[in-house]
Every structure is written in structure tokens, then in C-alpha cells.
C-alpha positions as MATLAB code, in Angstrom:
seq = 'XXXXXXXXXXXXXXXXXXXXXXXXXXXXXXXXXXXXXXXXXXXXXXXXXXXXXXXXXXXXXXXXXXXXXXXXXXXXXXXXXXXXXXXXXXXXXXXXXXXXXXXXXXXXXXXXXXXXXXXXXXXXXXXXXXXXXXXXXXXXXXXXXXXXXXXXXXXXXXXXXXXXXXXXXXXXXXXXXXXXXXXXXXXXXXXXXXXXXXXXXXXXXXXXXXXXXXXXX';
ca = [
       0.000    0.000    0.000;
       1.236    2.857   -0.798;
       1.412    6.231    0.947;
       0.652    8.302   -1.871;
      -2.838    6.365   -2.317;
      -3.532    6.807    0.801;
      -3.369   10.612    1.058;
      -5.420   10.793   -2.035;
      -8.471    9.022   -0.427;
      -7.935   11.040    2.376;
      -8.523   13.779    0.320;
     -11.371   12.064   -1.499;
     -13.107   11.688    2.174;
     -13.026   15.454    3.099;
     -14.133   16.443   -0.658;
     -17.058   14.011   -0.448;
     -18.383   14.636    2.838;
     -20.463   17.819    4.263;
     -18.983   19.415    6.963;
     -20.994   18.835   10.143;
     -21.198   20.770   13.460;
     -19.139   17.690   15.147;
     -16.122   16.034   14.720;
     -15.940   13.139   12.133;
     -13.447   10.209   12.401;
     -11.931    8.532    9.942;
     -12.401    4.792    9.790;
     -10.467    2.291    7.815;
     -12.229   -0.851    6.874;
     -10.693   -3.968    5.796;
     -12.134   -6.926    4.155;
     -10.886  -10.366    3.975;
     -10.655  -13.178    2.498;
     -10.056  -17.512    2.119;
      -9.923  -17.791    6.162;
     -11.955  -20.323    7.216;
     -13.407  -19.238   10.395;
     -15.198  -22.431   11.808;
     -11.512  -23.366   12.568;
     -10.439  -21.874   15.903;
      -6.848  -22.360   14.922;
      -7.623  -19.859   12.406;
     -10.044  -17.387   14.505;
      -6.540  -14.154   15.701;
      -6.750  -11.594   18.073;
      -3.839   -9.129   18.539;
      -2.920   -5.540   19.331;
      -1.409   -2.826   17.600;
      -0.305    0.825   18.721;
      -0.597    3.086   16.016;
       2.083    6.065   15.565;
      -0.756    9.084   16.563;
      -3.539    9.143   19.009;
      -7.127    9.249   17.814;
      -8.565    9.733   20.504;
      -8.204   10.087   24.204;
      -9.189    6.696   25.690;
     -10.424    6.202   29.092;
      -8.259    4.079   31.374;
      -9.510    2.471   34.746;
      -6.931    0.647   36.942;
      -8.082   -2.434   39.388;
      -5.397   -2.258   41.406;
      -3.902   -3.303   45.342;
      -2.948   -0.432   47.441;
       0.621   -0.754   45.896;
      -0.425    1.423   42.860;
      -3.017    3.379   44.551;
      -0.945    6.940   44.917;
      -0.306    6.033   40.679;
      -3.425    5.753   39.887;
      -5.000    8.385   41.402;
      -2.651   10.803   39.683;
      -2.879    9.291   36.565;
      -5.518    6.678   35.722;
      -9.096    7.967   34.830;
     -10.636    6.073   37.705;
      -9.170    3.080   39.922;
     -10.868    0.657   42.193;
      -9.157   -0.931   45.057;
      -8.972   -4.445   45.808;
     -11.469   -4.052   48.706;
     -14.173   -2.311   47.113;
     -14.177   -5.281   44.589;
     -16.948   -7.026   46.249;
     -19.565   -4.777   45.788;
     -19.302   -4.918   41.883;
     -19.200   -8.412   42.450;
     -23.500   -7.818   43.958;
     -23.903   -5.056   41.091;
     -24.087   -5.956   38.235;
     -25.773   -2.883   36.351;
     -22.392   -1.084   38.124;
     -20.286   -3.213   36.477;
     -21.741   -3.002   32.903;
     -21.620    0.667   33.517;
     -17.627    0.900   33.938;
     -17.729   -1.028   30.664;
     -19.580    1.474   28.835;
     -17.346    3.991   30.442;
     -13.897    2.431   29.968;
     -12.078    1.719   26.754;
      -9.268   -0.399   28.546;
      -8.504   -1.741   32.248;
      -5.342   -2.300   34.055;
      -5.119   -4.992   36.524;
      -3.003   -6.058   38.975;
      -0.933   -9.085   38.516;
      -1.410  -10.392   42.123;
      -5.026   -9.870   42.329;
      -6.730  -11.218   38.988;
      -8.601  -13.779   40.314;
     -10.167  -11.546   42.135;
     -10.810   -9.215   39.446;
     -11.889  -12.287   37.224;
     -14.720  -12.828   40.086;
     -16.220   -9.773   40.501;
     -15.927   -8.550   37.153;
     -15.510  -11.158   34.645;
     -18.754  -12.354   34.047;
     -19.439   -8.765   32.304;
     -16.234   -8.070   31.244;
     -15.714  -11.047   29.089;
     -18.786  -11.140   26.599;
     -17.933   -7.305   26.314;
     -14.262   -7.912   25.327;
     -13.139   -5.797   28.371;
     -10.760   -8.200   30.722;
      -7.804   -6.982   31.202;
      -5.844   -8.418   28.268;
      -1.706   -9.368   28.602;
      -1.466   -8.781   24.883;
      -2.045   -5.148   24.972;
      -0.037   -4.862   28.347;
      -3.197   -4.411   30.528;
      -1.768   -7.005   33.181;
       0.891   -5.290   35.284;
       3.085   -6.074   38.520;
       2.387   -4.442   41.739;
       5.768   -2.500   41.524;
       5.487   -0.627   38.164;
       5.310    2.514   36.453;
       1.742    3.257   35.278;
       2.440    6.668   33.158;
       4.166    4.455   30.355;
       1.065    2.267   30.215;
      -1.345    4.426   30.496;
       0.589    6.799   27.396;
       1.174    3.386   25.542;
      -2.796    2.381   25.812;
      -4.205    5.820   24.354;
      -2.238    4.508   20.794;
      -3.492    0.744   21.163;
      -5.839   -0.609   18.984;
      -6.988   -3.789   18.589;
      -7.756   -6.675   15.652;
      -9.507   -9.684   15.657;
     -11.053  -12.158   13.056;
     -13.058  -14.170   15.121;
     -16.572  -13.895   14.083;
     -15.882  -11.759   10.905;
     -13.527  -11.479    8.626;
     -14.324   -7.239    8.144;
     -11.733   -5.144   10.495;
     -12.749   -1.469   11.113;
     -11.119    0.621   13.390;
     -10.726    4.451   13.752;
      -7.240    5.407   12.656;
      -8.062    9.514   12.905;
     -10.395   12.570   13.048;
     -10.799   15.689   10.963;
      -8.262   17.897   13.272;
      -5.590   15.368   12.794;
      -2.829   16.057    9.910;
      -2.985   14.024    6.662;
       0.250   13.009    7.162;
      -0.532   11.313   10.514;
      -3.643    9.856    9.247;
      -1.971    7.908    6.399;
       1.290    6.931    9.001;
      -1.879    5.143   11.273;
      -3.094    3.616    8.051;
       0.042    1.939    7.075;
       0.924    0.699   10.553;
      -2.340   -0.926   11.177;
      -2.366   -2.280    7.403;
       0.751   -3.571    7.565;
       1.054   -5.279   10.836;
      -2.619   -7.034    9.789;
      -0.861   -7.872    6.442;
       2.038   -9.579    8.633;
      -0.470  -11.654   10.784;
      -2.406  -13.142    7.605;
      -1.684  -17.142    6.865;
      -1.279  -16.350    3.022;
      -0.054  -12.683    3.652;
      -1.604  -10.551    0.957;
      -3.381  -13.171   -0.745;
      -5.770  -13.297    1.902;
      -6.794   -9.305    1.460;
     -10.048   -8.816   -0.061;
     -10.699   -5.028   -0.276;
      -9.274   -2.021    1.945;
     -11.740    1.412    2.297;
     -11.643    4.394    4.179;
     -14.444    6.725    4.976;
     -15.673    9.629    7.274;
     -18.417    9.101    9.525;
     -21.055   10.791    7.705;
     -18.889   10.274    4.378;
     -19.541    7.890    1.529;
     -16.703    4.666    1.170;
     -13.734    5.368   -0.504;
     -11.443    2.605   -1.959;
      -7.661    2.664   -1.081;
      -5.806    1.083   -4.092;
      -3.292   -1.855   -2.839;
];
């Protein structure tokens, strides 16, 4: 894929859309192909962290008191080990802090509990804390690096589907850093496929409100 296409359907995005009275994202959609999805051997789930933040993502820590003085300075919310137990009887609480929450750190030390009181929920909803994007962390450990790293991490998954779409920028973010999101998230899918390019169907790109544009690959 080349960078040059890329900037052009950028551009074909903006000219095709009307300009709203909120903030549009850009989405990239890719559509696969000749993966055979019944097999679980062939079902992938992986994360990526793109070169420019989208958007700012919403972090909650489930911590010990060990990272308590952390998270309170830098975390969007934390829970401590001991107020656990009343998610654990709320239910309606806990699907809240999903809706509120892209990502959640966890403790090393404590995730069973955190798989008790907050699994059942956070599981269907693809919200346990997940070692591959570096959610699951020690109870000595600087959170600031995490928490920077997670506002850039995406993930991508054929499991059910074999259409990715993810939001790789918005209309106040540069071209330039738009197409640099593109290509990292392209090309690490690419890298992840069992017959590498062969298995790429179609790639698109479009605005919120904007008609699909085609990237040429």
C-alpha cells in the first residue's frame, strides 16, 4: 500500500463529505478473504499501537494499594482491591464501567479476584484486562508508560468476521498522521495473515457521515 494512495483518499473523504457541526473520524475498513473461520486455529486476536492518538481513551486501573498513589494521579478512575466485592453484587455497576472504559489495568497479584467480581461482564464485552495489549501489570510498576502506551493501542480480531474497522483519525488530525496510522495498522494485519496478501479482499476508508472510498493496494 502505498502512501501516496492513501493521502489521495484522504482527500477524497473530506471532498465528499459535508462538513458537520461535530467532529468526524476517519475509519479504515478492511475486508478479507479464504480464512476459514469455523476453525479456531484460524479465529486471531492481537494488538497494535498506532504512531498518533485518535482519541483520548479512558483508562480504569483495578489495582492493590501498591499502585493506589499512581493511579490516582494518573488513571481515569481506579478501584481498590477491597471495594471489589460490591461490583461483584452489582451488576448494572459493572456493565456501567464497561460502557465507560475503553481499557482496564489490573493487577498481577489480584486477577482472580478481578476475574470474580468482574468477569462475568467483562468477558462477553471484550473488556478483561488483556496481557497482549499490556493491561496485566506487577504491583511494583510505572503506570504513566502504560497508560501513554494504551491511548495509541488498537486492537484486531477475526473471530466472528472477517471485516476489520477501526478508527485510525479525526478531521483535526494532519494528513500526514492519518496515512502513518493507516500503514501501521495495514501492515502489521498484512504480517499476521496465513497467506499474507493473498488473503486481502478489499481495503476502504471513509468519514463518519462520508460515503466509502477505496484505497488502491
Amino acid at each position: 500500500m502505498e502512501k501516496t494512495e492513501i493521502l489521495e483518499a484522504i482527500k477524497a473523504c473530506k471532498e465528499n463529505t459535508k462538513k458537520r457541526n461535530f467532529q468526524q473520524s476517519f475509519d479504515l475498513i478492511i475486508n478479507l478473504k479464504g480464512i476459514d473461520l469455523k476453525k479456531t486455529d484460524n479465529q486471531k486476536e492481537f494488538f497494535i499501537i498506532l504512531p498518533h492518538v485518535t482519541k483520548t481513551k479512558k483508562i480504569c486501573a483495578l489495582i492493590g494499594g501498591e499502585l493506589k498513589e499512581q493511579a490516582t494521579e494518573i488513571c481515569d478512575k481506579f478501584l481498590i482491591s477491597d471495594d471489589f466485592a460490591e461490583y461483584s453484587k452489582d451488576k448494572k455497576a459493572v456493565k456501567k464501567l464497561t460502557d465507560e472504559y475503553d481499557y482496564f489495568i489490573a493487577q498481577a497479584n489480584i486477577m482472580p479476584q478481578i476475574a470474580t467480581s468482574f468477569g462475568k461482564v467483562f468477558g462477553p464485552r471484550g473488556k478483561m484486562p488483556n496481557p497482549k495489549a499490556g493491561c496485566i501489570v506487577p504491583p511494583k510498576v510505572q503506570l504513566n508508560p502504560i497508560y501513554d502506551k494504551l491511548q495509541k493501542t488498537v486492537k484486531a480480531a477475526w473471530k466472528k468476521s472477517l471485516v476489520l474497522q477501526v478508527l485510525v483519525g479525526t478531521e483535526t488530525m494532519k494528513d500526514e498522521e492519518i496515512a502513518d496510522n493507516i500503514i501501521t495498522y495495514y501492515n502489521t494485519v498484512i504480517g499476521q495473515l496465513p497467506n499474507d496478501i493473498n488473503n486481502l479482499k478489499s481495503v476502504y476508508l471513509k468519514l463518519t457521515m462520508g460515503s466509502i472510498v477505496k484505497i488502491k493496494v
